[in-house]
Amino acid sequence: MEIRNPIDVRIIVEGASDVENVSRALQNIALGAEYHITISSIIPTTNIEIAKKAVNGADIVLIATDVDAPGRELAEKFQKVLKKEVGHIERMKLPFGHDVEYIDPVLIRREIKNAIIRSGLLSIANLGRFQEIKDRLKDSEAKIKELNKEIQDLSSQKDELILENQELTDSQERLKLKQSSLQEEFKVTKQRYADVKNQYGILINKNLYERFSLSELWKETFNETLDEEEHITFITGEFKPDNIVLGQGFITAPSRKDAVDWLKVIRTVLIFYDSKIEDLKEEIGDDKFNPHLLKE
């Protein structure tokens, strides 16, 4: 059979006379044999600090004060301060005040037993609440365990989301850089397109010229060799026909037909004027010859 230490009960009284009365009452009470209880000490004090040291380690503390107002106030003060120091505190009311020289030990003994019984009954009542609290604590521990597991899972998910978010952020930064590069490239391409379009428009609106060898075109047109190219150059320079450029053995015109028509004009001039070119220069003077008249 398991042997347990007896329940340690200590009694706080107001003065030395109370110690004597309580001790006399305890002479004929067998608390150890009947209740496995021992009264380890009777402490006469009204000082809180002394009381805290004296009750340290006790299972039950009985506060024995008078039933008058000062006794009640002292008991309430001790109960409030000492409740964290011991397992249980119970008020024990002395039957009479200190002005009575004799207090019946039977009354004190009965009050001690009743106080101890009240403590036991409260302890039994507290057992149910203790077990309930214990069960709730067990449930709370299980829930805490589940919550810790959930927290760990959420923490892992958080780490994964942080990593994924970082990857998305890096990807977004790369896309921004690529977008910026593409925008710059588009801007350059757009400018190039505008330049090409402008140049193309100029080319479309501009009269393009064709270049022909003067001697070859003369030969093909008149079936004769061109002997005096300088005469043709001189006449062209004097008359300055539109869209005709002649020099360095070439004639340039918008088309082959335009070039041939001008050569026909020059040949007509040369046929109708059989003098030397110097004489022609003198006769032309400041009045410019109109080649269109020769086409008639």
PDB file of N, CA, C and O in Angstrom, residues 11-15 43-56 61 63 65 73-75 77-79 81-82 85:
ATOM      1  N   ILE A  11      -1.840  26.806  11.201  1.00  0.00           N
ATOM      2  CA  ILE A  11      -2.877  27.705  11.693  1.00  0.00           C
ATOM      3  C   ILE A  11      -2.252  29.045  12.028  1.00  0.00           C
ATOM      4  O   ILE A  11      -1.244  29.103  12.737  1.00  0.00           O
ATOM      5  N   ILE A  12      -2.850  30.118  11.478  1.00  0.00           N
ATOM      6  CA  ILE A  12      -2.410  31.475  11.796  1.00  0.00           C
ATOM      7  C   ILE A  12      -3.400  32.064  12.789  1.00  0.00           C
ATOM      8  O   ILE A  12      -4.624  32.066  12.558  1.00  0.00           O
ATOM      9  N   VAL A  13      -2.864  32.549  13.928  1.00  0.00           N
ATOM     10  CA  VAL A  13      -3.700  33.200  14.940  1.00  0.00           C
ATOM     11  C   VAL A  13      -3.180  34.615  15.166  1.00  0.00           C
ATOM     12  O   VAL A  13      -2.086  34.970  14.705  1.00  0.00           O
ATOM     13  N   GLU A  14      -3.962  35.412  15.866  1.00  0.00           N
ATOM     14  CA  GLU A  14      -3.602  36.823  16.033  1.00  0.00           C
ATOM     15  C   GLU A  14      -2.537  37.034  17.113  1.00  0.00           C
ATOM     16  O   GLU A  14      -1.703  37.943  16.985  1.00  0.00           O
ATOM     17  N   GLY A  15      -2.538  36.251  18.178  1.00  0.00           N
ATOM     18  CA  GLY A  15      -1.593  36.497  19.266  1.00  0.00           C
ATOM     19  C   GLY A  15      -1.226  35.247  20.025  1.00  0.00           C
ATOM     20  O   GLY A  15      -1.703  34.130  19.748  1.00  0.00           O
ATOM     21  N   ILE A  43       0.972  29.751  14.081  1.00  0.00           N
ATOM     22  CA  ILE A  43       1.759  30.958  13.864  1.00  0.00           C
ATOM     23  C   ILE A  43       1.012  32.168  14.395  1.00  0.00           C
ATOM     24  O   ILE A  43      -0.030  32.557  13.849  1.00  0.00           O
ATOM     25  N   PRO A  44       1.525  32.801  15.490  1.00  0.00           N
ATOM     26  CA  PRO A  44       0.885  34.018  15.989  1.00  0.00           C
ATOM     27  C   PRO A  44       1.456  35.255  15.287  1.00  0.00           C
ATOM     28  O   PRO A  44       2.591  35.673  15.562  1.00  0.00           O
ATOM     29  N   THR A  45       0.730  35.851  14.351  1.00  0.00           N
ATOM     30  CA  THR A  45       1.216  37.046  13.650  1.00  0.00           C
ATOM     31  C   THR A  45       0.081  37.757  12.935  1.00  0.00           C
ATOM     32  O   THR A  45      -0.923  37.141  12.559  1.00  0.00           O
ATOM     33  N   THR A  46       0.270  39.047  12.805  1.00  0.00           N
ATOM     34  CA  THR A  46      -0.609  39.851  11.943  1.00  0.00           C
ATOM     35  C   THR A  46       0.191  40.460  10.793  1.00  0.00           C
ATOM     36  O   THR A  46      -0.340  41.255  10.023  1.00  0.00           O
ATOM     37  N   ASN A  47       1.472  40.063  10.665  1.00  0.00           N
ATOM     38  CA  ASN A  47       2.362  40.590   9.636  1.00  0.00           C
ATOM     39  C   ASN A  47       2.308  39.708   8.390  1.00  0.00           C
ATOM     40  O   ASN A  47       2.503  38.484   8.464  1.00  0.00           O
ATOM     41  N   ILE A  48       2.059  40.339   7.280  1.00  0.00           N
ATOM     42  CA  ILE A  48       1.896  39.596   6.024  1.00  0.00           C
ATOM     43  C   ILE A  48       3.169  38.861   5.638  1.00  0.00           C
ATOM     44  O   ILE A  48       3.130  37.681   5.241  1.00  0.00           O
ATOM     45  N   GLU A  49       4.321  39.519   5.691  1.00  0.00           N
ATOM     46  CA  GLU A  49       5.574  38.916   5.253  1.00  0.00           C
ATOM     47  C   GLU A  49       5.939  37.724   6.131  1.00  0.00           C
ATOM     48  O   GLU A  49       6.409  36.698   5.629  1.00  0.00           O
ATOM     49  N   ILE A  50       5.722  37.862   7.478  1.00  0.00           N
ATOM     50  CA  ILE A  50       5.995  36.738   8.372  1.00  0.00           C
ATOM     51  C   ILE A  50       5.080  35.575   8.039  1.00  0.00           C
ATOM     52  O   ILE A  50       5.500  34.406   7.993  1.00  0.00           O
ATOM     53  N   ALA A  51       3.830  35.879   7.760  1.00  0.00           N
ATOM     54  CA  ALA A  51       2.863  34.831   7.433  1.00  0.00           C
ATOM     55  C   ALA A  51       3.250  34.119   6.139  1.00  0.00           C
ATOM     56  O   ALA A  51       3.145  32.882   6.044  1.00  0.00           O
ATOM     57  N   LYS A  52       3.718  34.857   5.132  1.00  0.00           N
ATOM     58  CA  LYS A  52       4.094  34.244   3.850  1.00  0.00           C
ATOM     59  C   LYS A  52       5.233  33.249   4.035  1.00  0.00           C
ATOM     60  O   LYS A  52       5.233  32.169   3.442  1.00  0.00           O
ATOM     61  N   LYS A  53       6.210  33.605   4.856  1.00  0.00           N
ATOM     62  CA  LYS A  53       7.331  32.701   5.096  1.00  0.00           C
ATOM     63  C   LYS A  53       6.899  31.500   5.929  1.00  0.00           C
ATOM     64  O   LYS A  53       7.363  30.371   5.703  1.00  0.00           O
ATOM     65  N   ALA A  54       5.984  31.724   6.905  1.00  0.00           N
ATOM     66  CA  ALA A  54       5.595  30.653   7.820  1.00  0.00           C
ATOM     67  C   ALA A  54       4.736  29.594   7.150  1.00  0.00           C
ATOM     68  O   ALA A  54       4.769  28.419   7.553  1.00  0.00           O
ATOM     69  N   VAL A  55       3.973  29.957   6.140  1.00  0.00           N
ATOM     70  CA  VAL A  55       3.058  28.995   5.508  1.00  0.00           C
ATOM     71  C   VAL A  55       3.646  28.372   4.252  1.00  0.00           C
ATOM     72  O   VAL A  55       2.974  27.563   3.591  1.00  0.00           O
ATOM     73  N   ASN A  56       4.870  28.711   3.924  1.00  0.00           N
ATOM     74  CA  ASN A  56       5.477  28.201   2.695  1.00  0.00           C
ATOM     75  C   ASN A  56       5.540  26.665   2.720  1.00  0.00           C
ATOM     76  O   ASN A  56       6.124  26.078   3.631  1.00  0.00           O
ATOM     77  N   VAL A  61      -3.934  26.069   5.071  1.00  0.00           N
ATOM     78  CA  VAL A  61      -3.694  27.101   6.078  1.00  0.00           C
ATOM     79  C   VAL A  61      -5.049  27.514   6.652  1.00  0.00           C
ATOM     80  O   VAL A  61      -5.963  27.880   5.900  1.00  0.00           O
ATOM     81  N   ILE A  63      -6.893  30.230   8.948  1.00  0.00           N
ATOM     82  CA  ILE A  63      -6.716  31.573   9.492  1.00  0.00           C
ATOM     83  C   ILE A  63      -7.716  31.734  10.625  1.00  0.00           C
ATOM     84  O   ILE A  63      -8.922  31.887  10.402  1.00  0.00           O
ATOM     85  N   THR A  65      -9.101  33.867  13.371  1.00  0.00           N
ATOM     86  CA  THR A  65      -9.248  35.231  13.889  1.00  0.00           C
ATOM     87  C   THR A  65     -10.593  35.369  14.563  1.00  0.00           C
ATOM     88  O   THR A  65     -11.481  34.513  14.425  1.00  0.00           O
ATOM     89  N   GLU A  73     -11.366  41.551   8.827  1.00  0.00           N
ATOM     90  CA  GLU A  73     -10.478  42.289   7.910  1.00  0.00           C
ATOM     91  C   GLU A  73      -9.109  41.619   7.809  1.00  0.00           C
ATOM     92  O   GLU A  73      -8.547  41.493   6.711  1.00  0.00           O
ATOM     93  N   LEU A  74      -8.580  41.185   8.979  1.00  0.00           N
ATOM     94  CA  LEU A  74      -7.275  40.519   8.954  1.00  0.00           C
ATOM     95  C   LEU A  74      -7.346  39.209   8.183  1.00  0.00           C
ATOM     96  O   LEU A  74      -6.465  38.877   7.388  1.00  0.00           O
ATOM     97  N   ALA A  75      -8.403  38.444   8.387  1.00  0.00           N
ATOM     98  CA  ALA A  75      -8.568  37.164   7.685  1.00  0.00           C
ATOM     99  C   ALA A  75      -8.662  37.383   6.165  1.00  0.00           C
ATOM    100  O   ALA A  75      -8.060  36.647   5.380  1.00  0.00           O
ATOM    101  N   LYS A  77      -7.446  39.868   4.492  1.00  0.00           N
ATOM    102  CA  LYS A  77      -6.145  40.293   3.984  1.00  0.00           C
ATOM    103  C   LYS A  77      -5.212  39.103   3.814  1.00  0.00           C
ATOM    104  O   LYS A  77      -4.543  38.955   2.786  1.00  0.00           O
ATOM    105  N   PHE A  78      -5.208  38.195   4.798  1.00  0.00           N
ATOM    106  CA  PHE A  78      -4.368  36.998   4.689  1.00  0.00           C
ATOM    107  C   PHE A  78      -4.814  36.110   3.526  1.00  0.00           C
ATOM    108  O   PHE A  78      -3.984  35.582   2.777  1.00  0.00           O
ATOM    109  N   GLN A  79      -6.114  35.939   3.381  1.00  0.00           N
ATOM    110  CA  GLN A  79      -6.622  35.093   2.287  1.00  0.00           C
ATOM    111  C   GLN A  79      -6.224  35.635   0.918  1.00  0.00           C
ATOM    112  O   GLN A  79      -5.864  34.872   0.014  1.00  0.00           O
ATOM    113  N   VAL A  81      -3.615  37.569   0.179  1.00  0.00           N
ATOM    114  CA  VAL A  81      -2.169  37.557  -0.062  1.00  0.00           C
ATOM    115  C   VAL A  81      -1.622  36.130  -0.139  1.00  0.00           C
ATOM    116  O   VAL A  81      -0.745  35.831  -0.949  1.00  0.00           O
ATOM    117  N   LEU A  82      -2.142  35.213   0.687  1.00  0.00           N
ATOM    118  CA  LEU A  82      -1.550  33.881   0.819  1.00  0.00           C
ATOM    119  C   LEU A  82      -2.125  32.839  -0.145  1.00  0.00           C
ATOM    120  O   LEU A  82      -1.647  31.706  -0.163  1.00  0.00           O
ATOM    121  N   GLU A  85       0.363  31.116  -2.180  1.00  0.00           N
ATOM    122  CA  GLU A  85       1.470  30.484  -1.471  1.00  0.00           C
ATOM    123  C   GLU A  85       1.179  29.038  -1.074  1.00  0.00           C
ATOM    124  O   GLU A  85       2.106  28.231  -0.927  1.00  0.00           O
TER     125      GLU A  85
END
